[in-house]
PDB file of C-alpha atoms and ligand atoms in Angstrom:
ATOM      1  CA  UNK A   5     150.302 130.985 129.042  1.00 87.00           C
ATOM      2  CA  UNK A   6     149.119 134.436 128.026  1.00 89.00           C
ATOM      3  CA  UNK A   7     147.959 136.664 130.855  1.00 92.00           C
ATOM      4  CA  UNK A   8     144.551 137.127 129.183  1.00 93.00           C
ATOM      5  CA  UNK A   9     144.123 133.337 128.901  1.00 94.00           C
ATOM      6  CA  UNK A  10     144.502 133.129 132.687  1.00 96.00           C
ATOM      7  CA  UNK A  11     141.896 135.861 133.087  1.00 96.00           C
ATOM      8  CA  UNK A  12     139.598 133.910 130.729  1.00 96.00           C
ATOM      9  CA  UNK A  13     139.979 130.756 132.869  1.00 97.00           C
ATOM     10  CA  UNK A  14     139.050 132.776 135.953  1.00 97.00           C
ATOM     11  CA  UNK A  15     135.981 134.101 134.074  1.00 97.00           C
ATOM     12  CA  UNK A  16     134.943 130.524 133.243  1.00 97.00           C
ATOM     13  CA  UNK A  17     135.069 129.625 136.942  1.00 97.00           C
ATOM     14  CA  UNK A  18     133.366 132.830 138.089  1.00 97.00           C
ATOM     15  CA  UNK A  19     130.519 132.560 135.555  1.00 97.00           C
ATOM     16  CA  UNK A  20     129.799 128.952 136.624  1.00 97.00           C
ATOM     17  CA  UNK A  21     129.915 129.966 140.284  1.00 97.00           C
ATOM     18  CA  UNK A  22     127.618 132.959 139.717  1.00 97.00           C
ATOM     19  CA  UNK A  23     125.222 130.765 137.731  1.00 96.00           C
ATOM     20  CA  UNK A  24     124.639 128.684 140.863  1.00 96.00           C
ATOM     21  CA  UNK A  25     123.666 131.710 142.953  1.00 94.00           C
ATOM     22  CA  UNK A  26     120.018 132.630 143.310  1.00 87.00           C
ATOM     23  CA  UNK A  27     120.148 136.045 141.689  1.00 88.00           C
ATOM     24  CA  UNK A  28     121.333 135.047 138.225  1.00 94.00           C
ATOM     25  CA  UNK A  29     120.162 132.251 135.948  1.00 95.00           C
ATOM     26  CA  UNK A  30     122.851 129.788 134.857  1.00 97.00           C
ATOM     27  CA  UNK A  31     121.987 130.602 131.235  1.00 97.00           C
ATOM     28  CA  UNK A  32     122.545 134.348 131.639  1.00 97.00           C
ATOM     29  CA  UNK A  33     125.709 133.805 133.641  1.00 97.00           C
ATOM     30  CA  UNK A  34     127.146 131.507 130.947  1.00 98.00           C
ATOM     31  CA  UNK A  35     126.233 134.059 128.260  1.00 98.00           C
ATOM     32  CA  UNK A  36     128.001 136.826 130.187  1.00 97.00           C
ATOM     33  CA  UNK A  37     131.090 134.619 130.616  1.00 97.00           C
ATOM     34  CA  UNK A  38     131.193 133.799 126.904  1.00 97.00           C
ATOM     35  CA  UNK A  39     130.837 137.470 125.929  1.00 97.00           C
ATOM     36  CA  UNK A  40     133.582 138.652 128.281  1.00 97.00           C
ATOM     37  CA  UNK A  41     135.915 135.903 127.049  1.00 97.00           C
ATOM     38  CA  UNK A  42     135.173 136.884 123.451  1.00 96.00           C
ATOM     39  CA  UNK A  43     136.144 140.441 124.353  1.00 95.00           C
ATOM     40  CA  UNK A  44     139.451 139.097 125.792  1.00 95.00           C
ATOM     41  CA  UNK A  45     139.950 137.128 122.562  1.00 94.00           C
ATOM     42  CA  UNK A  46     139.636 140.314 120.513  1.00 91.00           C
ATOM     43  CA  UNK A  47     141.937 142.455 122.646  1.00 90.00           C
ATOM     44  CA  UNK A  48     144.604 139.745 122.749  1.00 87.00           C
ATOM     45  CA  UNK A  49     144.820 139.608 118.932  1.00 85.00           C
ATOM     46  CA  UNK A  50     148.246 140.698 117.798  1.00 77.00           C
ATOM     47  CA  UNK A  51     147.082 141.562 114.284  1.00 71.00           C
ATOM     48  CA  UNK A  52     143.661 141.801 112.698  1.00 65.00           C
ATOM     49  CA  UNK A  53     144.178 139.742 109.541  1.00 65.00           C
ATOM     50  CA  UNK A  54     141.508 137.281 108.390  1.00 62.00           C
ATOM     51  CA  UNK A  55     143.403 134.277 109.771  1.00 66.00           C
ATOM     52  CA  UNK A  56     144.521 135.977 112.958  1.00 74.00           C
ATOM     53  CA  UNK A  57     144.199 133.645 115.945  1.00 83.00           C
ATOM     54  CA  UNK A  58     144.366 135.009 119.452  1.00 89.00           C
ATOM     55  CA  UNK A  59     146.366 133.322 122.238  1.00 90.00           C
ATOM     56  CA  UNK A  60     143.087 132.929 124.159  1.00 93.00           C
ATOM     57  CA  UNK A  61     141.691 130.778 121.319  1.00 93.00           C
ATOM     58  CA  UNK A  62     144.947 128.818 120.947  1.00 93.00           C
ATOM     59  CA  UNK A  63     145.475 128.166 124.634  1.00 95.00           C
ATOM     60  CA  UNK A  64     141.863 127.462 125.639  1.00 96.00           C
ATOM     61  CA  UNK A  65     140.710 125.659 122.476  1.00 95.00           C
ATOM     62  CA  UNK A  66     140.832 121.869 122.180  1.00 96.00           C
ATOM     63  CA  UNK A  67     142.834 119.875 119.601  1.00 95.00           C
ATOM     64  CA  UNK A  68     142.120 116.183 118.899  1.00 95.00           C
ATOM     65  CA  UNK A  69     145.877 115.495 119.121  1.00 96.00           C
ATOM     66  CA  UNK A  70     145.682 116.195 122.885  1.00 96.00           C
ATOM     67  CA  UNK A  71     143.954 112.823 123.304  1.00 94.00           C
ATOM     68  CA  UNK A  72     147.129 111.161 122.008  1.00 93.00           C
ATOM     69  CA  UNK A  73     149.673 113.368 123.776  1.00 94.00           C
ATOM     70  CA  UNK A  74     147.672 113.530 127.003  1.00 91.00           C
ATOM     71  CA  UNK A  75     148.214 117.282 127.424  1.00 93.00           C
ATOM     72  CA  UNK A  76     145.972 120.306 128.036  1.00 94.00           C
ATOM     73  CA  UNK A  77     142.952 118.313 129.229  1.00 94.00           C
ATOM     74  CA  UNK A  78     141.540 121.469 130.847  1.00 95.00           C
ATOM     75  CA  UNK A  79     140.726 122.615 127.288  1.00 96.00           C
ATOM     76  CA  UNK A  80     137.929 119.996 127.195  1.00 96.00           C
ATOM     77  CA  UNK A  81     136.060 122.480 129.416  1.00 96.00           C
ATOM     78  CA  UNK A  82     137.511 125.830 128.350  1.00 97.00           C
ATOM     79  CA  UNK A  83     136.959 125.245 124.609  1.00 96.00           C
ATOM     80  CA  UNK A  84     133.208 125.679 125.059  1.00 96.00           C
ATOM     81  CA  UNK A  85     133.714 129.242 126.331  1.00 97.00           C
ATOM     82  CA  UNK A  86     135.800 130.451 123.369  1.00 96.00           C
ATOM     83  CA  UNK A  87     134.514 131.615 119.973  1.00 94.00           C
ATOM     84  CA  UNK A  88     136.077 132.412 116.628  1.00 89.00           C
ATOM     85  CA  UNK A  89     134.064 135.336 115.240  1.00 88.00           C
ATOM     86  CA  UNK A  90     131.222 137.754 115.932  1.00 91.00           C
ATOM     87  CA  UNK A  91     128.788 135.557 113.961  1.00 89.00           C
ATOM     88  CA  UNK A  92     129.960 132.425 115.818  1.00 89.00           C
ATOM     89  CA  UNK A  93     129.354 133.912 119.253  1.00 94.00           C
ATOM     90  CA  UNK A  94     126.194 135.789 118.246  1.00 93.00           C
ATOM     91  CA  UNK A  95     124.334 132.716 116.991  1.00 90.00           C
ATOM     92  CA  UNK A  96     125.569 130.485 119.799  1.00 92.00           C
ATOM     93  CA  UNK A  97     124.501 132.971 122.473  1.00 95.00           C
ATOM     94  CA  UNK A  98     121.135 133.531 120.779  1.00 92.00           C
ATOM     95  CA  UNK A  99     120.442 129.776 120.813  1.00 91.00           C
ATOM     96  CA  UNK A 100     121.739 129.485 124.364  1.00 95.00           C
ATOM     97  CA  UNK A 101     119.369 132.272 125.416  1.00 94.00           C
ATOM     98  CA  UNK A 102     116.320 130.755 123.684  1.00 91.00           C
ATOM     99  CA  UNK A 103     116.891 127.032 124.322  1.00 93.00           C
ATOM    100  CA  UNK A 104     119.002 127.059 127.477  1.00 94.00           C
ATOM    101  CA  UNK A 105     116.816 129.638 129.197  1.00 92.00           C
ATOM    102  CA  UNK A 106     113.695 127.579 128.513  1.00 91.00           C
ATOM    103  CA  UNK A 107     115.296 124.303 129.640  1.00 94.00           C
ATOM    104  CA  UNK A 108     116.784 125.798 132.806  1.00 95.00           C
ATOM    105  CA  UNK A 109     113.387 127.200 133.798  1.00 90.00           C
ATOM    106  CA  UNK A 110     111.935 123.708 133.489  1.00 89.00           C
ATOM    107  CA  UNK A 111     114.564 121.430 135.038  1.00 93.00           C
ATOM    108  CA  UNK A 112     116.503 123.764 137.355  1.00 92.00           C
ATOM    109  CA  UNK A 113     120.024 125.115 137.137  1.00 93.00           C
ATOM    110  CA  UNK A 114     121.912 122.077 138.474  1.00 95.00           C
ATOM    111  CA  UNK A 115     120.420 119.620 135.993  1.00 96.00           C
ATOM    112  CA  UNK A 116     120.708 122.152 133.184  1.00 97.00           C
ATOM    113  CA  UNK A 117     124.365 122.824 133.935  1.00 97.00           C
ATOM    114  CA  UNK A 118     125.198 119.092 134.159  1.00 97.00           C
ATOM    115  CA  UNK A 119     123.679 118.567 130.706  1.00 97.00           C
ATOM    116  CA  UNK A 120     125.371 121.666 129.250  1.00 97.00           C
ATOM    117  CA  UNK A 121     128.838 120.753 130.547  1.00 97.00           C
ATOM    118  CA  UNK A 122     128.741 117.026 129.755  1.00 97.00           C
ATOM    119  CA  UNK A 123     127.267 117.570 126.289  1.00 97.00           C
ATOM    120  CA  UNK A 124     130.003 120.124 125.568  1.00 96.00           C
ATOM    121  CA  UNK A 125     132.706 117.640 126.558  1.00 97.00           C
ATOM    122  CA  UNK A 126     131.130 114.660 124.788  1.00 96.00           C
ATOM    123  CA  UNK A 127     130.561 116.749 121.649  1.00 94.00           C
ATOM    124  CA  UNK A 128     134.211 117.715 121.386  1.00 95.00           C
ATOM    125  CA  UNK A 129     135.304 114.111 122.080  1.00 95.00           C
ATOM    126  CA  UNK A 130     133.038 112.852 119.259  1.00 93.00           C
ATOM    127  CA  UNK A 131     134.479 115.463 116.909  1.00 91.00           C
ATOM    128  CA  UNK A 132     137.969 114.318 117.959  1.00 93.00           C
ATOM    129  CA  UNK A 133     137.155 110.728 117.053  1.00 92.00           C
ATOM    130  CA  UNK A 134     136.257 111.865 113.535  1.00 89.00           C
ATOM    131  CA  UNK A 135     139.363 114.048 113.299  1.00 88.00           C
ATOM    132  CA  UNK A 136     141.598 111.650 115.250  1.00 90.00           C
ATOM    133  CA  UNK A 137     145.102 112.962 115.981  1.00 88.00           C
ATOM    134  CA  UNK A 138     144.604 116.180 114.036  1.00 91.00           C
ATOM    135  CA  UNK A 139     145.815 119.623 115.041  1.00 92.00           C
ATOM    136  CA  UNK A 140     142.597 121.402 114.150  1.00 91.00           C
ATOM    137  CA  UNK A 141     141.405 123.805 116.844  1.00 92.00           C
ATOM    138  CA  UNK A 142     137.901 123.102 118.163  1.00 93.00           C
ATOM    139  CA  UNK A 143     136.152 125.954 119.993  1.00 94.00           C
ATOM    140  CA  UNK A 144     132.630 127.126 120.757  1.00 93.00           C
ATOM    141  CA  UNK A 145     129.570 126.447 122.866  1.00 94.00           C
ATOM    142  CA  UNK A 146     127.661 124.673 120.068  1.00 92.00           C
ATOM    143  CA  UNK A 147     128.170 121.134 121.404  1.00 94.00           C
ATOM    144  CA  UNK A 148     126.927 122.164 124.853  1.00 96.00           C
ATOM    145  CA  UNK A 149     123.947 124.076 123.400  1.00 95.00           C
ATOM    146  CA  UNK A 150     123.144 121.063 121.205  1.00 94.00           C
ATOM    147  CA  UNK A 151     122.956 119.070 124.438  1.00 97.00           C
ATOM    148  CA  UNK A 152     120.341 121.489 125.777  1.00 96.00           C
ATOM    149  CA  UNK A 153     118.381 121.016 122.526  1.00 95.00           C
ATOM    150  CA  UNK A 154     118.540 117.217 122.823  1.00 96.00           C
ATOM    151  CA  UNK A 155     117.318 117.410 126.419  1.00 97.00           C
ATOM    152  CA  UNK A 156     114.495 119.803 125.542  1.00 95.00           C
ATOM    153  CA  UNK A 157     113.343 117.572 122.692  1.00 95.00           C
ATOM    154  CA  UNK A 158     113.348 114.481 124.871  1.00 96.00           C
ATOM    155  CA  UNK A 159     111.622 116.069 127.879  1.00 94.00           C
ATOM    156  CA  UNK A 160     109.219 118.640 126.379  1.00 93.00           C
ATOM    157  CA  UNK A 161     108.616 117.897 122.682  1.00 94.00           C
ATOM    158  CA  UNK A 162     105.178 119.533 122.616  1.00 92.00           C
ATOM    159  CA  UNK A 163     106.085 122.812 124.280  1.00 90.00           C
ATOM    160  CA  UNK A 164     106.442 125.909 122.150  1.00 89.00           C
ATOM    161  CA  UNK A 165     109.583 128.016 121.856  1.00 89.00           C
ATOM    162  CA  UNK A 166     110.599 131.035 119.744  1.00 87.00           C
ATOM    163  CA  UNK A 167     112.633 130.201 116.649  1.00 83.00           C
ATOM    164  CA  UNK A 168     114.363 131.875 113.720  1.00 78.00           C
ATOM    165  CA  UNK A 169     113.734 130.620 110.218  1.00 73.00           C
ATOM    166  CA  UNK A 170     116.547 132.497 108.530  1.00 72.00           C
ATOM    167  CA  UNK A 171     115.715 136.155 109.216  1.00 77.00           C
ATOM    168  CA  UNK A 172     112.080 135.383 110.083  1.00 81.00           C
ATOM    169  CA  UNK A 173     111.261 135.331 113.781  1.00 83.00           C
ATOM    170  CA  UNK A 174     108.606 132.778 114.764  1.00 85.00           C
ATOM    171  CA  UNK A 175     107.445 133.323 118.360  1.00 84.00           C
ATOM    172  CA  UNK A 176     105.823 129.927 118.957  1.00 88.00           C
ATOM    173  CA  UNK A 177     107.030 126.734 117.315  1.00 90.00           C
ATOM    174  CA  UNK A 178     106.683 123.267 118.904  1.00 93.00           C
ATOM    175  CA  UNK A 179     110.016 121.914 120.153  1.00 93.00           C
ATOM    176  CA  UNK A 180     109.701 118.710 118.128  1.00 93.00           C
ATOM    177  CA  UNK A 181     109.443 120.733 114.906  1.00 91.00           C
ATOM    178  CA  UNK A 182     112.110 123.371 115.528  1.00 88.00           C
ATOM    179  CA  UNK A 183     114.702 121.187 117.274  1.00 91.00           C
ATOM    180  CA  UNK A 184     113.874 118.209 115.045  1.00 90.00           C
ATOM    181  CA  UNK A 185     114.489 120.297 111.914  1.00 87.00           C
ATOM    182  CA  UNK A 186     117.735 121.642 113.337  1.00 86.00           C
ATOM    183  CA  UNK A 187     118.957 118.105 114.145  1.00 89.00           C
ATOM    184  CA  UNK A 188     118.060 116.809 110.674  1.00 88.00           C
ATOM    185  CA  UNK A 189     120.124 119.647 109.151  1.00 85.00           C
ATOM    186  CA  UNK A 190     123.121 118.787 111.354  1.00 84.00           C
ATOM    187  CA  UNK A 191     122.993 115.138 110.286  1.00 85.00           C
ATOM    188  CA  UNK A 192     122.715 116.099 106.600  1.00 86.00           C
ATOM    189  CA  UNK A 193     125.602 118.567 106.921  1.00 82.00           C
ATOM    190  CA  UNK A 194     127.997 115.898 108.211  1.00 80.00           C
ATOM    191  CA  UNK A 195     127.752 114.280 104.780  1.00 81.00           C
ATOM    192  CA  UNK A 196     127.604 117.459 102.673  1.00 79.00           C
ATOM    193  CA  UNK A 197     129.791 120.073 104.311  1.00 70.00           C
ATOM    194  CA  UNK A 198     133.551 119.874 104.895  1.00 70.00           C
ATOM    195  CA  UNK A 199     133.936 123.431 106.195  1.00 71.00           C
ATOM    196  CA  UNK A 200     135.034 124.588 109.639  1.00 73.00           C
ATOM    197  CA  UNK A 201     131.789 123.839 111.500  1.00 78.00           C
ATOM    198  CA  UNK A 202     132.032 120.801 113.771  1.00 81.00           C
ATOM    199  CA  UNK A 203     128.724 119.084 112.915  1.00 87.00           C
ATOM    200  CA  UNK A 204     129.804 115.841 114.571  1.00 89.00           C
ATOM    201  CA  UNK A 205     130.244 117.801 117.827  1.00 90.00           C
ATOM    202  CA  UNK A 206     126.676 119.093 117.430  1.00 91.00           C
ATOM    203  CA  UNK A 207     125.320 115.577 116.951  1.00 93.00           C
ATOM    204  CA  UNK A 208     127.439 114.155 119.776  1.00 94.00           C
ATOM    205  CA  UNK A 209     126.335 116.930 122.135  1.00 95.00           C
ATOM    206  CA  UNK A 210     122.704 116.548 121.087  1.00 95.00           C
ATOM    207  CA  UNK A 211     122.653 112.774 121.707  1.00 96.00           C
ATOM    208  CA  UNK A 212     124.495 113.191 125.007  1.00 96.00           C
ATOM    209  CA  UNK A 213     121.926 115.802 126.109  1.00 97.00           C
ATOM    210  CA  UNK A 214     118.990 113.563 125.179  1.00 96.00           C
ATOM    211  CA  UNK A 215     120.563 110.575 126.952  1.00 97.00           C
ATOM    212  CA  UNK A 216     121.294 112.539 130.136  1.00 97.00           C
ATOM    213  CA  UNK A 217     117.785 114.002 130.094  1.00 96.00           C
ATOM    214  CA  UNK A 218     116.238 110.539 129.842  1.00 96.00           C
ATOM    215  CA  UNK A 219     118.320 109.433 132.828  1.00 96.00           C
ATOM    216  CA  UNK A 220     117.148 112.506 134.783  1.00 95.00           C
ATOM    217  CA  UNK A 221     113.552 112.274 133.598  1.00 93.00           C
ATOM    218  CA  UNK A 222     112.098 110.334 136.600  1.00 93.00           C
ATOM    219  CA  UNK A 223     113.563 112.880 139.035  1.00 92.00           C
ATOM    220  CA  UNK A 224     112.304 115.790 136.929  1.00 89.00           C
ATOM    221  CA  UNK A 225     108.782 114.302 136.820  1.00 88.00           C
ATOM    222  CA  UNK A 226     108.670 113.957 140.608  1.00 87.00           C
ATOM    223  CA  UNK A 227     109.848 117.570 141.040  1.00 85.00           C
ATOM    224  CA  UNK A 228     107.278 118.805 138.469  1.00 81.00           C
ATOM    225  CA  UNK A 229     104.487 116.912 140.221  1.00 80.00           C
ATOM    226  CA  UNK A 230     105.440 118.393 143.573  1.00 80.00           C
ATOM    227  CA  UNK A 231     105.391 121.901 142.139  1.00 76.00           C
ATOM    228  CA  UNK A 232     101.979 121.331 140.573  1.00 73.00           C
ATOM    229  CA  UNK A 233     100.501 119.919 143.788  1.00 72.00           C
ATOM    230  CA  UNK A 234     101.819 122.828 145.833  1.00 69.00           C
ATOM    231  CA  UNK A 235     100.193 125.183 143.396  1.00 67.00           C
ATOM    232  CA  UNK A 236      96.846 123.371 143.180  1.00 68.00           C
ATOM    233  CA  UNK A 237      96.603 123.547 146.955  1.00 61.00           C
ATOM    234  CA  UNK A 238      97.007 127.268 146.678  1.00 70.00           C
ATOM    235  CA  UNK A 239      94.602 128.021 143.856  1.00 77.00           C
ATOM    236  CA  UNK A 240      91.793 126.170 145.679  1.00 79.00           C
ATOM    237  CA  UNK A 241      92.059 128.898 148.331  1.00 78.00           C
ATOM    238  CA  UNK A 242      91.393 131.492 145.636  1.00 85.00           C
ATOM    239  CA  UNK A 243      88.121 129.895 144.502  1.00 85.00           C
ATOM    240  CA  UNK A 244      85.954 131.598 147.110  1.00 84.00           C
ATOM    241  CA  UNK A 245      87.519 134.947 146.167  1.00 89.00           C
ATOM    242  CA  UNK A 246      86.768 134.584 142.446  1.00 90.00           C
ATOM    243  CA  UNK A 247      83.366 136.270 142.636  1.00 90.00           C
ATOM    244  CA  UNK A 248      83.289 138.050 139.274  1.00 92.00           C
ATOM    245  CA  UNK A 249      83.613 136.770 135.713  1.00 93.00           C
ATOM    246  CA  UNK A 250      86.876 138.705 135.409  1.00 93.00           C
ATOM    247  CA  UNK A 251      88.350 136.998 138.494  1.00 93.00           C
ATOM    248  CA  UNK A 252      87.148 133.558 137.382  1.00 93.00           C
ATOM    249  CA  UNK A 253      88.955 134.044 134.076  1.00 92.00           C
ATOM    250  CA  UNK A 254      92.121 135.174 135.854  1.00 91.00           C
ATOM    251  CA  UNK A 255      91.972 132.111 138.124  1.00 89.00           C
ATOM    252  CA  UNK A 256      91.593 129.824 135.114  1.00 87.00           C
ATOM    253  CA  UNK A 257      94.708 131.378 133.562  1.00 87.00           C
ATOM    254  CA  UNK A 258      96.657 131.074 136.826  1.00 85.00           C
ATOM    255  CA  UNK A 259      95.790 127.351 136.913  1.00 81.00           C
ATOM    256  CA  UNK A 260      96.823 126.678 133.309  1.00 79.00           C
ATOM    257  CA  UNK A 261      99.894 128.874 133.033  1.00 78.00           C
ATOM    258  CA  UNK A 262     103.153 126.923 133.100  1.00 71.00           C
ATOM    259  CA  UNK A 263     105.568 129.781 133.574  1.00 75.00           C
ATOM    260  CA  UNK A 264     106.127 130.804 137.177  1.00 75.00           C
ATOM    261  CA  UNK A 265     106.683 134.494 136.352  1.00 78.00           C
ATOM    262  CA  UNK A 266     103.542 134.804 134.243  1.00 83.00           C
ATOM    263  CA  UNK A 267     101.556 132.979 136.919  1.00 83.00           C
ATOM    264  CA  UNK A 268     102.804 135.432 139.524  1.00 84.00           C
ATOM    265  CA  UNK A 269     101.828 138.385 137.351  1.00 88.00           C
ATOM    266  CA  UNK A 270      98.284 136.980 137.042  1.00 89.00           C
ATOM    267  CA  UNK A 271      98.163 136.338 140.773  1.00 88.00           C
ATOM    268  CA  UNK A 272      99.010 140.005 141.336  1.00 89.00           C
ATOM    269  CA  UNK A 273      96.260 140.967 138.889  1.00 92.00           C
ATOM    270  CA  UNK A 274      93.885 138.701 140.811  1.00 92.00           C
ATOM    271  CA  UNK A 275      94.826 140.299 144.149  1.00 91.00           C
ATOM    272  CA  UNK A 276      94.332 143.780 142.730  1.00 92.00           C
ATOM    273  CA  UNK A 277      90.770 143.032 141.562  1.00 93.00           C
ATOM    274  CA  UNK A 278      89.566 140.753 144.388  1.00 92.00           C
ATOM    275  CA  UNK A 279      88.141 141.996 147.700  1.00 92.00           C
ATOM    276  CA  UNK A 280      88.496 140.613 151.205  1.00 91.00           C
ATOM    277  CA  UNK A 281      85.598 138.156 151.882  1.00 88.00           C
ATOM    278  CA  UNK A 282      85.445 139.244 155.551  1.00 89.00           C
ATOM    279  CA  UNK A 283      85.474 143.039 155.342  1.00 92.00           C
ATOM    280  CA  UNK A 284      85.475 143.933 151.631  1.00 91.00           C
ATOM    281  CA  UNK A 285      88.801 145.814 151.740  1.00 93.00           C
ATOM    282  CA  UNK A 286      91.396 145.528 148.958  1.00 93.00           C
ATOM    283  CA  UNK A 287      93.947 142.686 149.098  1.00 92.00           C
ATOM    284  CA  UNK A 288      97.713 142.870 148.868  1.00 90.00           C
ATOM    285  CA  UNK A 289      99.866 140.231 147.197  1.00 87.00           C
ATOM    286  CA  UNK A 290     103.214 139.284 148.646  1.00 82.00           C
ATOM    287  CA  UNK A 291     104.910 136.458 146.747  1.00 76.00           C
ATOM    288  CA  UNK A 292     102.245 133.702 146.983  1.00 77.00           C
ATOM    289  CA  UNK A 293     100.285 135.113 149.845  1.00 82.00           C
ATOM    290  CA  UNK A 294      97.180 137.268 149.550  1.00 87.00           C
ATOM    291  CA  UNK A 295      96.380 139.394 152.601  1.00 89.00           C
ATOM    292  CA  UNK A 296      93.633 141.819 153.487  1.00 92.00           C
ATOM    293  CA  UNK A 297      94.890 145.371 153.861  1.00 92.00           C
ATOM    294  CA  UNK A 298      92.706 146.083 156.920  1.00 92.00           C
ATOM    295  CA  UNK A 299      91.671 142.863 158.741  1.00 91.00           C
ATOM    296  CA  UNK A 300      93.540 139.628 159.535  1.00 89.00           C
ATOM    297  CA  UNK A 301      92.290 137.685 156.492  1.00 89.00           C
ATOM    298  CA  UNK A 302      95.006 135.833 154.546  1.00 86.00           C
ATOM    299  CA  UNK A 303      95.011 132.956 152.046  1.00 80.00           C
ATOM    300  CA  UNK A 304      96.861 129.706 152.641  1.00 62.00           C
ATOM    301  CA  UNK A 305     100.508 129.996 151.798  1.00 46.00           C
ATOM    302  CA  UNK A 306     103.053 127.457 150.694  1.00 49.00           C
TER     303      UNK A 306
HETATM  304 ZN1   ZN B 402      89.454 142.073 155.425  1.00 67.74          ZN
END
């Protein structure tokens, strides 16, 4: 195996490992891994012709014939980290950023990664069934990303996500509309298009993602409920501090806001404008705790 292919395999492992640490999101870690491996793909090219294939693509990509010969099964995983062109990686990473980032924020990195990985594997297996025994090289994160789309559609159809309609950027489109449209196009393309894009892998990944999400859904609901209860407990402590119209509005936003980071920003805003009920001094905000800067007053913390 090419030296750079070995490095790429190490990058796959490292990016998954890093994704499970607290500092980095799984989505961003996967994106970094894919980009670095694409860089390795480029520098391992021996010539730059249109049909040039790099050893990294050849050795880490999956071929349906492997299911018959029983070789290179590791490529079931590695294929989803390898891309064929700038456009291929650009669009996949853009979708991973938009869809994966949103899903991970909702269901947590472990569940998100399980869906991503399994959908990627199931997608390529589905494509292999259609192209049984063939030597065609299948690469790319699309199957895995399709899985994230399927999961997002099943779990949060009414939430709004940013979307591209060709070159037009739409900041808020309901998931059912954007992902639903995308899925309809994939299904239509299976019948229309015979080009190099593995639409069956997209559909396979998508269905796998939706199925896994429905299996995880009870656990996700319990976790969501717990988060909401913990937060309600906290906002009730803020009620007595919301003395002005401005603070009442901020509190209402804190209660409604679904995104943790935005909620925190509003909590900081709240702390900055509220005054200590005991001594009237300004308050400081540390994570989810509001404290008086001069006396011992503090709100209830988690
Ligand atoms: Zn005070």
